[in-house]
Amino acid sequence: ELKVEQNPLFLSMQEGKNYTIYCNYSTTSDRLYWYRQDPGKSLESLFVLLSNGAVKQEGRLMASLDTKARLSTLHITAAVHDLSATYFCAVDSDYGGSQGNLIFGKGTKLSVKP
Amino acid sequence: GAGVSQSPSNKVTEKGKDVELRCDPISGHTALYWYRQSLGQGLEFLIYFQGNSAPDKSGLPSDRFSAERTGGSVSTLTIQRTQQEDSAVYLCASSLWVNIYGYTFGSGTRLTVV
């Protein structure tokens, strides 16, 4: 059974600080996805990582994927209040196939304080 | 349409009643997914439709849950004889190629069973 674990589950940061959210998964996959969810809202796609060593950056967020370690990281640089949200990682359950359902981690609730 | 549309946005129902939740995916997206999000349970996969193939129902929690997708487009999730533990946000997502683009989520239906 594919399991996806995120840590930490709760993260309180000060503005201007850096931090990393970790996403570990239990089975072979080379596709990993990061989503953001604001309170009471739906999920917004942030990054799609499709190969070992993939790195993508958008603003203060950078995501990377190490398929050998079965690990993805979401790095936050110089956090600002607008980044406060819950961040989910997800792994494709159909590795080697063309489509599949995504298995999500429990999410990391990020709170950025002044 | 421009995005994934779900209706109703909120539904309050009495225990034991049946409910129908609707999802209208992005035009041209061949894959459609239903997830359930509840406190403490994260995002739970329910069912997945891909084109004209038989749906993957492996995530449905009981036989009170069913879903259909008509004409490869609109999908309806039906919950019969609702129970209080069915209270959750039901999210629909669609995808053209999940392994490249990931999902696009709808805004969800918040179901409350009283």
mmCIF file of C-alpha atoms in Angstrom:
data_model
loop_
_atom_site.group_PDB
_atom_site.id
_atom_site.type_symbol
_atom_site.label_atom_id
_atom_site.label_comp_id
_atom_site.label_asym_id
_atom_site.label_seq_id
_atom_site.Cartn_x
_atom_site.Cartn_y
_atom_site.Cartn_z
ATOM 1 C CA GLU A 1 0.000 0.000 0.000
ATOM 2 C CA LEU A 2 1.361 3.395 -0.975
ATOM 3 C CA LYS A 3 1.829 5.727 1.976
ATOM 4 C CA VAL A 4 2.714 9.385 1.854
ATOM 5 C CA GLU A 5 4.015 11.074 4.975
ATOM 6 C CA GLN A 6 4.594 14.751 5.476
ATOM 7 C CA ASN A 7 6.404 16.480 8.264
ATOM 8 C CA PRO A 8 5.955 18.613 10.064
ATOM 9 C CA LEU A 9 2.156 18.613 10.152
ATOM 10 C CA PHE A 10 2.095 22.037 11.785
ATOM 11 C CA LEU A 11 4.633 24.779 11.245
ATOM 12 C CA SER A 12 4.671 28.219 12.758
ATOM 13 C CA MET A 13 7.238 30.517 11.223
ATOM 14 C CA GLN A 14 8.295 34.093 11.567
ATOM 15 C CA GLU A 15 8.303 36.303 8.541
ATOM 16 C CA GLY A 16 11.671 36.398 6.835
ATOM 17 C CA LYS A 17 12.743 32.932 7.988
ATOM 18 C CA ASN A 18 13.473 29.856 5.898
ATOM 19 C CA TYR A 19 12.093 26.389 6.403
ATOM 20 C CA THR A 20 11.603 23.043 4.642
ATOM 21 C CA ILE A 21 8.621 20.711 4.508
ATOM 22 C CA TYR A 22 9.393 17.051 3.863
ATOM 23 C CA CYS A 23 7.365 14.489 1.980
ATOM 24 C CA ASN A 24 8.326 10.813 2.135
ATOM 25 C CA TYR A 25 6.565 8.067 0.230
ATOM 26 C CA SER A 26 6.714 4.334 0.508
ATOM 27 C CA THR A 27 6.851 2.938 -2.996
ATOM 28 C CA THR A 28 8.555 3.539 -6.316
ATOM 29 C CA SER A 29 7.292 6.592 -8.133
ATOM 30 C CA ASP A 30 8.817 9.296 -10.255
ATOM 31 C CA ARG A 31 5.905 11.708 -10.120
ATOM 32 C CA LEU A 32 5.131 13.946 -7.214
ATOM 33 C CA TYR A 33 2.763 16.887 -6.830
ATOM 34 C CA TRP A 34 2.491 19.795 -4.407
ATOM 35 C CA TYR A 35 -0.770 21.599 -3.691
ATOM 36 C CA ARG A 36 -1.768 24.562 -1.585
ATOM 37 C CA GLN A 37 -5.090 24.907 0.233
ATOM 38 C CA ASP A 38 -6.314 28.111 1.850
ATOM 39 C CA PRO A 39 -8.926 27.813 4.632
ATOM 40 C CA GLY A 40 -12.342 27.006 3.216
ATOM 41 C CA LYS A 41 -10.969 26.817 -0.306
ATOM 42 C CA SER A 42 -10.087 24.084 -2.740
ATOM 43 C CA LEU A 43 -6.646 22.812 -3.652
ATOM 44 C CA GLU A 44 -4.419 24.767 -5.994
ATOM 45 C CA SER A 45 -1.648 23.056 -7.918
ATOM 46 C CA LEU A 46 1.814 24.425 -7.091
ATOM 47 C CA PHE A 47 4.359 22.060 -8.595
ATOM 48 C CA VAL A 48 4.460 18.915 -10.697
ATOM 49 C CA LEU A 49 7.753 17.010 -10.384
ATOM 50 C CA LEU A 50 8.193 14.330 -13.020
ATOM 51 C CA SER A 51 11.683 12.931 -12.688
ATOM 52 C CA ASN A 52 14.508 12.246 -10.282
ATOM 53 C CA GLY A 53 16.372 15.427 -9.506
ATOM 54 C CA ALA A 54 13.561 17.681 -10.684
ATOM 55 C CA VAL A 55 13.610 21.120 -9.114
ATOM 56 C CA LYS A 56 10.988 23.793 -9.622
ATOM 57 C CA GLN A 57 10.730 27.266 -8.164
ATOM 58 C CA GLU A 58 7.943 29.785 -7.957
ATOM 59 C CA GLY A 59 8.517 32.917 -5.952
ATOM 60 C CA ARG A 60 9.576 31.993 -2.409
ATOM 61 C CA LEU A 61 8.788 28.309 -2.860
ATOM 62 C CA MET A 62 11.087 25.669 -4.297
ATOM 63 C CA ALA A 63 10.273 21.984 -4.664
ATOM 64 C CA SER A 64 12.624 19.116 -5.391
ATOM 65 C CA LEU A 65 12.337 15.383 -5.911
ATOM 66 C CA ASP A 66 14.748 12.561 -5.055
ATOM 67 C CA THR A 67 13.158 9.348 -6.292
ATOM 68 C CA LYS A 68 15.933 7.148 -4.930
ATOM 69 C CA ALA A 69 15.352 8.442 -1.422
ATOM 70 C CA ARG A 70 11.584 8.609 -2.080
ATOM 71 C CA LEU A 71 11.659 12.140 -0.782
ATOM 72 C CA SER A 72 10.415 15.507 -1.914
ATOM 73 C CA THR A 73 11.048 18.801 -0.196
ATOM 74 C CA LEU A 74 9.240 22.114 -0.327
ATOM 75 C CA HIS A 75 11.577 24.887 0.711
ATOM 76 C CA ILE A 76 10.265 28.243 1.845
ATOM 77 C CA THR A 77 12.595 31.220 1.561
ATOM 78 C CA ALA A 78 12.060 34.439 3.527
ATOM 79 C CA ALA A 79 8.491 33.562 4.466
ATOM 80 C CA VAL A 80 5.733 36.148 4.213
ATOM 81 C CA HIS A 81 2.242 36.092 5.737
ATOM 82 C CA ASP A 82 0.622 35.357 2.354
ATOM 83 C CA LEU A 83 2.230 31.913 2.385
ATOM 84 C CA SER A 84 0.086 30.863 5.341
ATOM 85 C CA ALA A 85 -1.929 27.868 4.112
ATOM 86 C CA THR A 86 -1.946 24.073 4.198
ATOM 87 C CA TYR A 87 0.459 22.379 1.814
ATOM 88 C CA PHE A 88 -0.123 18.860 0.534
ATOM 89 C CA CYS A 89 2.156 16.554 -1.359
ATOM 90 C CA ALA A 90 0.748 13.711 -3.440
ATOM 91 C CA VAL A 91 2.133 10.707 -5.269
ATOM 92 C CA ASP A 92 0.711 8.952 -8.314
ATOM 93 C CA SER A 93 -0.414 5.463 -7.337
ATOM 94 C CA ASP A 94 -0.104 4.162 -10.889
ATOM 95 C CA TYR A 95 3.639 4.233 -11.338
ATOM 96 C CA GLY A 96 4.520 2.986 -14.784
ATOM 97 C CA GLY A 97 1.010 3.545 -16.046
ATOM 98 C CA SER A 98 -0.547 6.451 -17.837
ATOM 99 C CA GLN A 99 -3.125 7.555 -15.324
ATOM 100 C CA GLY A 100 -3.865 6.956 -11.743
ATOM 101 C CA ASN A 101 -5.254 8.375 -8.590
ATOM 102 C CA LEU A 102 -3.081 10.516 -6.380
ATOM 103 C CA ILE A 103 -2.407 9.536 -2.788
ATOM 104 C CA PHE A 104 -2.080 12.590 -0.570
ATOM 105 C CA GLY A 105 -0.131 13.282 2.563
ATOM 106 C CA LYS A 106 -2.004 14.664 5.571
ATOM 107 C CA GLY A 107 -0.861 18.188 4.822
ATOM 108 C CA THR A 108 1.374 20.704 6.559
ATOM 109 C CA LYS A 109 -0.437 23.654 8.073
ATOM 110 C CA LEU A 110 1.867 26.653 7.769
ATOM 111 C CA SER A 111 1.328 29.799 9.773
ATOM 112 C CA VAL A 112 3.619 32.764 9.105
ATOM 113 C CA LYS A 113 3.612 35.356 11.828
ATOM 114 C CA PRO A 114 5.012 38.882 11.737
ATOM 115 C CA GLY B 1 -15.983 25.322 -18.746
ATOM 116 C CA ALA B 2 -13.004 27.231 -17.452
ATOM 117 C CA GLY B 3 -12.705 25.185 -14.287
ATOM 118 C CA VAL B 4 -14.150 22.208 -12.450
ATOM 119 C CA SER B 5 -17.634 23.072 -11.248
ATOM 120 C CA GLN B 6 -19.298 21.377 -8.299
ATOM 121 C CA SER B 7 -22.800 21.721 -6.954
ATOM 122 C CA PRO B 8 -24.224 22.314 -4.491
ATOM 123 C CA SER B 9 -21.487 24.128 -2.595
ATOM 124 C CA ASN B 10 -23.157 23.292 0.697
ATOM 125 C CA LYS B 11 -25.644 20.578 1.583
ATOM 126 C CA VAL B 12 -27.275 19.871 4.930
ATOM 127 C CA THR B 13 -29.246 16.664 5.091
ATOM 128 C CA GLU B 14 -30.930 14.540 7.688
ATOM 129 C CA LYS B 15 -29.447 11.221 8.661
ATOM 130 C CA GLY B 16 -30.898 8.456 6.526
ATOM 131 C CA LYS B 17 -31.634 10.627 3.485
ATOM 132 C CA ASP B 18 -29.983 10.171 0.101
ATOM 133 C CA VAL B 19 -27.880 12.936 -1.447
ATOM 134 C CA GLU B 20 -26.491 13.591 -4.914
ATOM 135 C CA LEU B 21 -23.402 15.663 -5.539
ATOM 136 C CA ARG B 22 -22.567 16.889 -9.006
ATOM 137 C CA CYS B 23 -19.275 17.543 -10.757
ATOM 138 C CA ASP B 24 -18.786 19.167 -14.158
ATOM 139 C CA PRO B 25 -15.146 18.695 -15.213
ATOM 140 C CA ILE B 26 -13.033 20.845 -17.471
ATOM 141 C CA SER B 27 -14.050 20.297 -21.063
ATOM 142 C CA GLY B 28 -11.812 17.706 -22.712
ATOM 143 C CA HIS B 29 -10.465 16.235 -19.507
ATOM 144 C CA THR B 30 -10.780 12.486 -19.798
ATOM 145 C CA ALA B 31 -10.067 11.623 -16.179
ATOM 146 C CA LEU B 32 -12.354 12.519 -13.267
ATOM 147 C CA TYR B 33 -11.781 11.827 -9.593
ATOM 148 C CA TRP B 34 -13.778 12.103 -6.396
ATOM 149 C CA TYR B 35 -12.088 12.655 -3.035
ATOM 150 C CA ARG B 36 -13.376 13.221 0.453
ATOM 151 C CA GLN B 37 -11.728 15.590 2.897
ATOM 152 C CA SER B 38 -12.587 15.414 6.559
ATOM 153 C CA LEU B 39 -10.859 16.594 9.706
ATOM 154 C CA GLY B 40 -8.220 14.165 10.791
ATOM 155 C CA GLN B 41 -8.550 12.004 7.679
ATOM 156 C CA GLY B 42 -6.864 14.146 5.092
ATOM 157 C CA LEU B 43 -7.787 13.640 1.460
ATOM 158 C CA GLU B 44 -9.304 10.232 0.858
ATOM 159 C CA PHE B 45 -9.622 8.846 -2.684
ATOM 160 C CA LEU B 46 -13.104 7.583 -3.518
ATOM 161 C CA ILE B 47 -13.466 6.790 -7.209
ATOM 162 C CA TYR B 48 -11.786 7.461 -10.549
ATOM 163 C CA PHE B 49 -13.185 7.558 -14.081
ATOM 164 C CA GLN B 50 -10.947 7.369 -17.140
ATOM 165 C CA GLY B 51 -12.614 7.799 -20.507
ATOM 166 C CA ASN B 52 -14.948 4.919 -21.269
ATOM 167 C CA SER B 53 -13.128 2.443 -19.046
ATOM 168 C CA ALA B 54 -14.765 0.847 -16.030
ATOM 169 C CA PRO B 55 -14.296 3.143 -13.039
ATOM 170 C CA ASP B 56 -11.841 2.396 -10.267
ATOM 171 C CA LYS B 57 -14.157 2.136 -7.255
ATOM 172 C CA SER B 58 -11.521 0.881 -4.853
ATOM 173 C CA GLY B 59 -11.800 3.883 -2.537
ATOM 174 C CA LEU B 60 -15.543 3.854 -1.939
ATOM 175 C CA PRO B 61 -16.009 3.332 1.813
ATOM 176 C CA SER B 62 -19.254 1.354 1.636
ATOM 177 C CA ASP B 63 -21.954 0.207 -0.742
ATOM 178 C CA ARG B 64 -23.979 3.280 0.221
ATOM 179 C CA PHE B 65 -21.649 5.252 -2.054
ATOM 180 C CA SER B 66 -21.903 5.132 -5.808
ATOM 181 C CA ALA B 67 -20.947 7.332 -8.712
ATOM 182 C CA GLU B 68 -21.572 7.549 -12.391
ATOM 183 C CA ARG B 69 -20.255 9.612 -15.222
ATOM 184 C CA THR B 70 -22.564 10.252 -18.117
ATOM 185 C CA GLY B 71 -21.273 10.795 -21.613
ATOM 186 C CA GLY B 72 -17.726 11.007 -20.388
ATOM 187 C CA SER B 73 -18.413 14.395 -18.833
ATOM 188 C CA VAL B 74 -20.613 15.223 -15.832
ATOM 189 C CA SER B 75 -20.361 12.962 -12.798
ATOM 190 C CA THR B 76 -22.755 12.405 -9.925
ATOM 191 C CA LEU B 77 -21.720 10.988 -6.562
ATOM 192 C CA THR B 78 -24.650 9.486 -4.662
ATOM 193 C CA ILE B 79 -24.664 8.676 -0.980
ATOM 194 C CA GLN B 80 -27.603 6.617 0.186
ATOM 195 C CA ARG B 81 -28.930 6.504 3.737
ATOM 196 C CA THR B 82 -26.480 9.154 4.882
ATOM 197 C CA GLN B 83 -24.768 8.792 8.241
ATOM 198 C CA GLN B 84 -23.149 11.460 10.399
ATOM 199 C CA GLU B 85 -19.692 10.103 9.584
ATOM 200 C CA ASP B 86 -20.367 10.995 5.934
ATOM 201 C CA SER B 87 -20.074 14.676 6.855
ATOM 202 C CA ALA B 88 -17.080 16.025 4.953
ATOM 203 C CA VAL B 89 -16.072 18.130 1.995
ATOM 204 C CA TYR B 90 -16.389 16.169 -1.232
ATOM 205 C CA LEU B 91 -13.910 17.312 -3.850
ATOM 206 C CA CYS B 92 -13.982 16.539 -7.530
ATOM 207 C CA ALA B 93 -10.940 16.843 -9.763
ATOM 208 C CA SER B 94 -10.308 16.353 -13.442
ATOM 209 C CA SER B 95 -7.199 15.850 -15.505
ATOM 210 C CA LEU B 96 -6.073 15.569 -19.092
ATOM 211 C CA TRP B 97 -2.875 13.723 -18.279
ATOM 212 C CA VAL B 98 -2.336 13.479 -14.561
ATOM 213 C CA ASN B 99 1.288 12.444 -14.918
ATOM 214 C CA ILE B 100 2.088 15.715 -16.654
ATOM 215 C CA TYR B 101 -0.338 18.222 -15.230
ATOM 216 C CA GLY B 102 -1.681 16.750 -12.036
ATOM 217 C CA TYR B 103 -5.275 17.502 -11.144
ATOM 218 C CA THR B 104 -7.484 20.555 -11.268
ATOM 219 C CA PHE B 105 -9.811 20.545 -8.294
ATOM 220 C CA GLY B 106 -13.287 21.954 -7.971
ATOM 221 C CA SER B 107 -14.292 24.064 -5.006
ATOM 222 C CA GLY B 108 -16.006 21.142 -3.301
ATOM 223 C CA THR B 109 -19.351 20.338 -1.706
ATOM 224 C CA ARG B 110 -19.531 20.638 2.053
ATOM 225 C CA LEU B 111 -21.911 17.929 3.264
ATOM 226 C CA THR B 112 -23.325 18.058 6.766
ATOM 227 C CA VAL B 113 -25.459 15.191 8.008
ATOM 228 C CA VAL B 114 -27.569 16.102 11.031
#
